[in-house]
Coordinates of C-alpha atoms and ligand atoms in Angstrom, one line a residue:
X1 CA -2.4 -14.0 94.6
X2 CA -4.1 -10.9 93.4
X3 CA -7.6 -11.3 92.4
X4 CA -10.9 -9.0 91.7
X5 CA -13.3 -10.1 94.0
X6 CA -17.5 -9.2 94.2
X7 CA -18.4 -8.8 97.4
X8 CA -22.0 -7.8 97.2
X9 CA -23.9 -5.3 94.6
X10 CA -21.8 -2.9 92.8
X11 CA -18.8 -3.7 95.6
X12 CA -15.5 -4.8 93.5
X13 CA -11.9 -4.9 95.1
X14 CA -8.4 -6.0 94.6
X15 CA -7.9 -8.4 96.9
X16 CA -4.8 -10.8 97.9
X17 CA -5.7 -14.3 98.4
X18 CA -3.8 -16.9 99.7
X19 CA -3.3 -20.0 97.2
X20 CA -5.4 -22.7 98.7
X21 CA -4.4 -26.6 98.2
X22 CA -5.3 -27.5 94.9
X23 CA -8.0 -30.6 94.7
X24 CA -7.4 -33.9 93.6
X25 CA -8.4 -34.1 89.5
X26 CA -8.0 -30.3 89.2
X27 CA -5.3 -27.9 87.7
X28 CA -4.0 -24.6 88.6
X29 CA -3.8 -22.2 85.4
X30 CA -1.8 -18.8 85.1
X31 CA -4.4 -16.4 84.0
X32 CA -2.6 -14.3 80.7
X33 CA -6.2 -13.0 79.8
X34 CA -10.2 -12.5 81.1
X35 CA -12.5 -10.9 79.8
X36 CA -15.9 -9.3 81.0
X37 CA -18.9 -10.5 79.5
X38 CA -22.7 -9.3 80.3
X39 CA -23.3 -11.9 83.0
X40 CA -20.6 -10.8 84.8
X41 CA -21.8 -7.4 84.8
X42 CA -25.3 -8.9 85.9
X43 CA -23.1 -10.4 88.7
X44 CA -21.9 -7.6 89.7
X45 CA -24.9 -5.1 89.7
X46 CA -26.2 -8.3 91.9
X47 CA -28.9 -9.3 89.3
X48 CA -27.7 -13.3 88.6
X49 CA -28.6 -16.3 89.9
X50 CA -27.0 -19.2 91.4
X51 CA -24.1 -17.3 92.5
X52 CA -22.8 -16.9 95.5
X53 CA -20.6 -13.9 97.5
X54 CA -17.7 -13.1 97.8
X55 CA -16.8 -14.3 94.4
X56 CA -13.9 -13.7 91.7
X57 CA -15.8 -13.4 88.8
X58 CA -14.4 -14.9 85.6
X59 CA -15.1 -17.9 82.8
X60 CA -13.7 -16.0 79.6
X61 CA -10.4 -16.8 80.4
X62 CA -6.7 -18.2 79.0
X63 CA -4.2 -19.4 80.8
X64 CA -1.1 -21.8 81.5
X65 CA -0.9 -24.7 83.4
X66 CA 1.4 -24.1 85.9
X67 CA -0.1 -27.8 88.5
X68 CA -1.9 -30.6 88.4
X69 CA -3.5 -32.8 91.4
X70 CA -3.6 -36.3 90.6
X71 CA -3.8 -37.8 86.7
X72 CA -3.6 -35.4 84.1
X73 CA 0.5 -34.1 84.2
X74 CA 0.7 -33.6 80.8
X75 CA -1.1 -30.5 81.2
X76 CA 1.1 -28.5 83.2
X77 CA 2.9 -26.5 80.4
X78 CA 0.0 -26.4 78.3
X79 CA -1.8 -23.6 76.7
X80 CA -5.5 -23.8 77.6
X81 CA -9.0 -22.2 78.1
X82 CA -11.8 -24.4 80.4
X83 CA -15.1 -24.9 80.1
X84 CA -17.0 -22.7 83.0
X85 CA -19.5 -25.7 83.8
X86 CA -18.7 -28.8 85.9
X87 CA -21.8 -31.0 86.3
X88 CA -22.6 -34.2 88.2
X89 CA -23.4 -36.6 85.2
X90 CA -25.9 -38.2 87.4
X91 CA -29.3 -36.0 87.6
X92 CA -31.7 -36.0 85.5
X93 CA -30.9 -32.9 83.3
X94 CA -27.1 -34.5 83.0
X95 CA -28.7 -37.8 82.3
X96 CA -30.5 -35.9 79.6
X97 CA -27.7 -34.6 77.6
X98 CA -28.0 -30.9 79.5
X99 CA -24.8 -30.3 82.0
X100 CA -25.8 -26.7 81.9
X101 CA -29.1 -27.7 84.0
X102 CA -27.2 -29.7 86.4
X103 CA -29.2 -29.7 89.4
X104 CA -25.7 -29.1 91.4
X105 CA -23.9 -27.3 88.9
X106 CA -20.9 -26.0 89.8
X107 CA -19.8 -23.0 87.7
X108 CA -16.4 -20.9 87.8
X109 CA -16.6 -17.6 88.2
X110 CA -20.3 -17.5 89.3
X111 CA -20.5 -20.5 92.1
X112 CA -16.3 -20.9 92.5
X113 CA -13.6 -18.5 91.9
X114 CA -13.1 -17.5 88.2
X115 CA -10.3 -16.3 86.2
X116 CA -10.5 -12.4 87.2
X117 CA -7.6 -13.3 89.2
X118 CA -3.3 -14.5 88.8
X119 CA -4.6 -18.1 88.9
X120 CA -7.9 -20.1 88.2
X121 CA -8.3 -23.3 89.6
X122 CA -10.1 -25.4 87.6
X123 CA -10.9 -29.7 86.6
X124 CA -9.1 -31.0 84.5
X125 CA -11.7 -32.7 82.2
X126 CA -12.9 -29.2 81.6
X127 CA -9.6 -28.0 80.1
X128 CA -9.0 -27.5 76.3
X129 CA -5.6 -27.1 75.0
X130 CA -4.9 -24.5 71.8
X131 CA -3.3 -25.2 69.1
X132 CA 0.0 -22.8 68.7
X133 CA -1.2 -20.4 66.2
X134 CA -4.2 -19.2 68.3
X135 CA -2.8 -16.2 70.6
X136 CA -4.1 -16.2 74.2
X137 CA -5.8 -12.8 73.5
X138 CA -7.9 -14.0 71.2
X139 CA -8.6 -17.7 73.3
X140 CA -10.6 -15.7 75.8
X141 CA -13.3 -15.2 73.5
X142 CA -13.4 -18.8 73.2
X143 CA -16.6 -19.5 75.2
X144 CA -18.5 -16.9 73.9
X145 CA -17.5 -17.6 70.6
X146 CA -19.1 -21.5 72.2
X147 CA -22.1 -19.9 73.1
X148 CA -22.5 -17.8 69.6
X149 CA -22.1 -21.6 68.1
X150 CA -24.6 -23.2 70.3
X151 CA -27.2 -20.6 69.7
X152 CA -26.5 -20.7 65.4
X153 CA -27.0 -24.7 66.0
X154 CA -29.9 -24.2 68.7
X155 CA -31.7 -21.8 65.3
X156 CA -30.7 -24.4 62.8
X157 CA -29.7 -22.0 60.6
X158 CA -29.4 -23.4 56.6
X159 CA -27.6 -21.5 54.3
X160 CA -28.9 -18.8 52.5
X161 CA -31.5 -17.9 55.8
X162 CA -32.0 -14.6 56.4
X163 CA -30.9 -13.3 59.8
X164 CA -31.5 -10.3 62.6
X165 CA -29.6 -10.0 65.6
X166 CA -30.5 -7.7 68.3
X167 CA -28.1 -6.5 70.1
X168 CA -24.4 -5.9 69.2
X169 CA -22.6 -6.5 72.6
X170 CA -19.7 -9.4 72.5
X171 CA -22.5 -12.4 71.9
X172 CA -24.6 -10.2 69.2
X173 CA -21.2 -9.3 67.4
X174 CA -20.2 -13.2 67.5
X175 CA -23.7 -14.7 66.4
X176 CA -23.5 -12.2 63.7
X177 CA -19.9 -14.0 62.3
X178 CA -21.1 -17.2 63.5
X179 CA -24.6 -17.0 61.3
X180 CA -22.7 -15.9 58.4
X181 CA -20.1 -19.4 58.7
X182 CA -23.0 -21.0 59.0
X183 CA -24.3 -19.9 55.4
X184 CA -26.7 -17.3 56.6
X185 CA -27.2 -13.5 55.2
X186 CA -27.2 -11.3 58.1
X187 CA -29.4 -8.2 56.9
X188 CA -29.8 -6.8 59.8
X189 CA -28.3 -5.9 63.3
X190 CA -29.9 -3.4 65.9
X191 CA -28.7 -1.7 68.8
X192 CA -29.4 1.7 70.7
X193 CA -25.8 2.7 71.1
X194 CA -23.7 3.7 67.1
X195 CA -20.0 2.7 68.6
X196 CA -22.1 -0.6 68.6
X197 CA -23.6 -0.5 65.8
X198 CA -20.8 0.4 63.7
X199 CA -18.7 -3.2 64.8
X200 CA -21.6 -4.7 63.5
X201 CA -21.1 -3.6 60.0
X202 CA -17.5 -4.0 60.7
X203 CA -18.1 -7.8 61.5
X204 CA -20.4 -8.3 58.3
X205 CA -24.2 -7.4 59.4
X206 CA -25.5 -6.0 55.8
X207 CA -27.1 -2.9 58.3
X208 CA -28.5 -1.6 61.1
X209 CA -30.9 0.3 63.2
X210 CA -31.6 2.0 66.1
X211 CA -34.1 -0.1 68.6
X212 CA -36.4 3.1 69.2
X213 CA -40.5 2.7 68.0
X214 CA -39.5 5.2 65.5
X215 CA -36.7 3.2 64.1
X216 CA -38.7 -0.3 64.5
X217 CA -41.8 1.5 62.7
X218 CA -39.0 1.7 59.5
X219 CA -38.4 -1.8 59.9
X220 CA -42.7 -3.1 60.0
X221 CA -42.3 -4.3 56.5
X222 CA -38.9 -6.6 57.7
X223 CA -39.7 -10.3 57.8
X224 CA -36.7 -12.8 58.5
X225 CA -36.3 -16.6 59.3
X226 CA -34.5 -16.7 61.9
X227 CA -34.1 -13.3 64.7
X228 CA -31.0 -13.4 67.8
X229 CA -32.6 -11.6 71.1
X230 CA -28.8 -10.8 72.3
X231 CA -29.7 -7.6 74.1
X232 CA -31.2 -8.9 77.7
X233 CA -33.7 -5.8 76.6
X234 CA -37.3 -7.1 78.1
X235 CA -38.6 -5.5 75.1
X236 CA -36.8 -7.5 72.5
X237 CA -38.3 -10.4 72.6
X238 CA -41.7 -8.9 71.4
X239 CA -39.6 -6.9 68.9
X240 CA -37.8 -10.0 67.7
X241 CA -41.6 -11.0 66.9
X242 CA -42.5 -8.3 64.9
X243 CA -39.3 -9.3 62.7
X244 CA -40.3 -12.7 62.0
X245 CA -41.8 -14.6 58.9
X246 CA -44.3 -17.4 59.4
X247 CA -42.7 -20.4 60.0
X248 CA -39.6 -18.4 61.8
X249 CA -37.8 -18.7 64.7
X250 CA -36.3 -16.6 68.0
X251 CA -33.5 -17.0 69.5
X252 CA -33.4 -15.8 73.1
X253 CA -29.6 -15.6 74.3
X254 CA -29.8 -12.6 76.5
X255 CA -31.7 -12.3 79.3
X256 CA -32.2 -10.2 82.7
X257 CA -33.0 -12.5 85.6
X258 CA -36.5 -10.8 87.2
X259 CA -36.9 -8.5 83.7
X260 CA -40.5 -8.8 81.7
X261 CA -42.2 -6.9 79.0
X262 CA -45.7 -8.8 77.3
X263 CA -45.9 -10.2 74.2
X264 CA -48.7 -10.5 72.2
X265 CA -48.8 -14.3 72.6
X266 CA -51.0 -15.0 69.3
X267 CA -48.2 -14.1 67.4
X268 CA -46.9 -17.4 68.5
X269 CA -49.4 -19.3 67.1
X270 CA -50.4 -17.0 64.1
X271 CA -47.1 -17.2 63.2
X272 CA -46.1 -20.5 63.6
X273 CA -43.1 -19.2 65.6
X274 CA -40.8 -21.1 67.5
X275 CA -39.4 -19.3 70.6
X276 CA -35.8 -20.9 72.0
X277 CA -34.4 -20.2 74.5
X278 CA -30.3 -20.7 74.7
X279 CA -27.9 -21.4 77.9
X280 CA -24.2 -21.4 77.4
X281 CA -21.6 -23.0 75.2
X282 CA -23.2 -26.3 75.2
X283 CA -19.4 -28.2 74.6
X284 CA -18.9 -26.4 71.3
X285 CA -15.4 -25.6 72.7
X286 CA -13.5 -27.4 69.8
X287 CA -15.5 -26.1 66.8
X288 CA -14.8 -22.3 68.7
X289 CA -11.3 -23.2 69.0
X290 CA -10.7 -23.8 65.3
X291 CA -12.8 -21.2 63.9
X292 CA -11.2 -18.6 66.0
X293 CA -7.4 -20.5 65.1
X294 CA -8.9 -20.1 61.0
X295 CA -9.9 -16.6 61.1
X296 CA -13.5 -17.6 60.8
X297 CA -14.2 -14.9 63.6
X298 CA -13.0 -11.6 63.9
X299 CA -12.8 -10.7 68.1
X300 CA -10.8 -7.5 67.2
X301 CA -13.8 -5.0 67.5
X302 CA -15.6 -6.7 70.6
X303 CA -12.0 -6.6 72.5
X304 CA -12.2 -3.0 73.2
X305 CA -10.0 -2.1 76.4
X306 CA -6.9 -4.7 77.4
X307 CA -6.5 -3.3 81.3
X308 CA -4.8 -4.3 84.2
X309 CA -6.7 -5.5 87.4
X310 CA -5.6 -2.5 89.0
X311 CA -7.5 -0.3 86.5
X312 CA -11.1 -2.4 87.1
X313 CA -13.0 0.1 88.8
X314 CA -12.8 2.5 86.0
X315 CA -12.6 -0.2 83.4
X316 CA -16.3 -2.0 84.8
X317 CA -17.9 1.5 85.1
X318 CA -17.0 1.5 80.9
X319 CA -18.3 -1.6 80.6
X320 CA -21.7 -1.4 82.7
X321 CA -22.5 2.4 81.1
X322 CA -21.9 0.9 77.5
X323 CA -19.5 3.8 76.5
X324 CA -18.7 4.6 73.0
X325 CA -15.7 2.8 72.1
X326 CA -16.0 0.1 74.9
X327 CA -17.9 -3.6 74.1
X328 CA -15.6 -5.9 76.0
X329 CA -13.3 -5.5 78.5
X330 CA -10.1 -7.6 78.8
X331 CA -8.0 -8.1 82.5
X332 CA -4.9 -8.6 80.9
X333 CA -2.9 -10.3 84.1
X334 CA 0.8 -10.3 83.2
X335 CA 1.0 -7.7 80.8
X336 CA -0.5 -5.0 83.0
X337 CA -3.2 -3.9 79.4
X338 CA -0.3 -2.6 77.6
X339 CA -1.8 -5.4 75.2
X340 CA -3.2 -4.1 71.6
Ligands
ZN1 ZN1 -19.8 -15.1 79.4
ZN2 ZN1 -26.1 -33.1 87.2

């Protein structure tokens, strides 16, 4: 099968792999749709952790069932996404209610072969069928629209909070919808590039700013309850501090594995800030699933560029330089990105 494969830092190729047998509890899915998400860019400039080379990269994906190994036939047929995580349920974190902290986590597309490829093997007790009306276009954005929902629940958000997000990439542009559902005013989204900034306004933020000192010193008098750090910029979580009320909290979803910048810690404190940190989609596959089959979110201005597989090379360089008029980019597998 055809398949984009990382082979090392910055090395992506087409590759043909040969259809390995297919282990006992998993399912083998026809890949319609993946799309390319900051870790996998982190992944491929060779800045991620836990992974392992070669890889095909890959855990925003849709897909049809196409075989099943074992229990579980009733899926072949099936419209589905799958969750990227397969812990043990035995270790401590697991034990704990945390799969993502598995201490032998397997994850597709980082540790096993993703969904950048004609097929994606994957369990079946991670798979999630769609309901008709959802198109597999939009059921890529699926677990990010998770991780946007576990991040909204991780803040605690009440209605009528008011909201920053930093950073208006796929996750910033989703937490923005996602806060907003959840009751929240979203008065504010930043981000250094105006393509970006502008599908922020598009998705609801109230406005938005640069991330310059000049435009942060127009913002000193800005004091919200809850701030999103979905840029991965080391500055932003001392930034996201600077934007916060007493009593308010950060929410780091972005990172850079190795990336610092200080804080002026007595803010903390002084505050009464609380500082959370979020990891992945933490199971809130369903409530995704509906919202996206209601309407509740709008992916159409992250899902910038529907390509083919053939076309990754230029389609990645897009992605990694943040080009005007590119946030996410979509492998489209069967219809070659003549899609949208
Ligand atoms: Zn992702
Ligand atoms: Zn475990």
């Amino acid at each position: 099968m055809k398949a984009l494969q990382f082979s090392g830092s910055s090395q992506a190729k087409l590759v043909n792999l040969e259809l390995g047998p297919l282990q006992v509890g998993w399912a083998r899915v026809q890949v319609h749709y993946n799309s390319v998400c900051g870790s996998d860019l982190a992944l491929y400039a060779g800045n991620w952790h836990g992974h392992r080379y070669p890889i095909v990269p890959g855990h925003e994906w849709s897909g049809i069932v196409t075989e099943v190994n074992g229990p579980g036939d009733h899926w072949v047929g099936q419209r589905v996404i799958g969750d990227l995580i397969h812990a043990c349920r035995v270790c401590p974190p697991c034990r704990d209610g945390l799969p993502v902290m598995c201490e032998s986590l397997t994850e597709l597309g980082f540790t096993v072969n993703g969904g950048c490829a004609e097929y994606v093997d994957v369990p079946t007790e991670n798979l999630y069928s769609l309901p008709d009306e959802l198109d597999l276009a939009t059921a890529c954005q699926v677990e990010p629209t998770a991780v946007a929902l576990h991040s909204v629940a991780r803040a605690g958000i009440q209605p009528g909070e008011r909201v920053a997000v930093l950073g208006c990439g796929g996750i910033g542009l989703l937490i923005i919808q996602a806060a907003q559902y959840a009751g929240a005013a979203v008065e504010l989204a930043t981000d250094p590039i105006e393509f970006r900034r502008g599908a922020a306004l598009t998705v609801g933020a109230s406005r938005t700013s640069n991330t310059d000192a000049a435009a942060y010193a127009q913002l000193s008098d800005e004091r919200f309850d809850v701030v999103f750090e979905a840029s991965g910029a080391p500055q932003s979580v001392a930034q996201a501090l600077g934007l916060l009320r007493p009593g308010g909290r950060v929410i780091s979803v972005g990172y850079r594995v190795g990336a610092s910048h200080p804080i002026e810690t007595a803010k903390l404190p002084l505050l009464y800030a609380s500082l959370i940190g979020v990891m992945g989609p933490g199971g809130k596959y369903r409530e995704a699933i509906s919202l996206l089959t209601r309407g509740g979110i709008d992916t159409k201005p992250l899902l910038t560029d529907f390509v083919a597989l053939e076309g990754h090379e230029a389609a990645l360089a897009r992605a990694v330089e943040r080009k005007p008029g590119t946030i996410r980019v979509v492998f489209d597998l069967l219809g070659g990105g003549s899609h949208g």
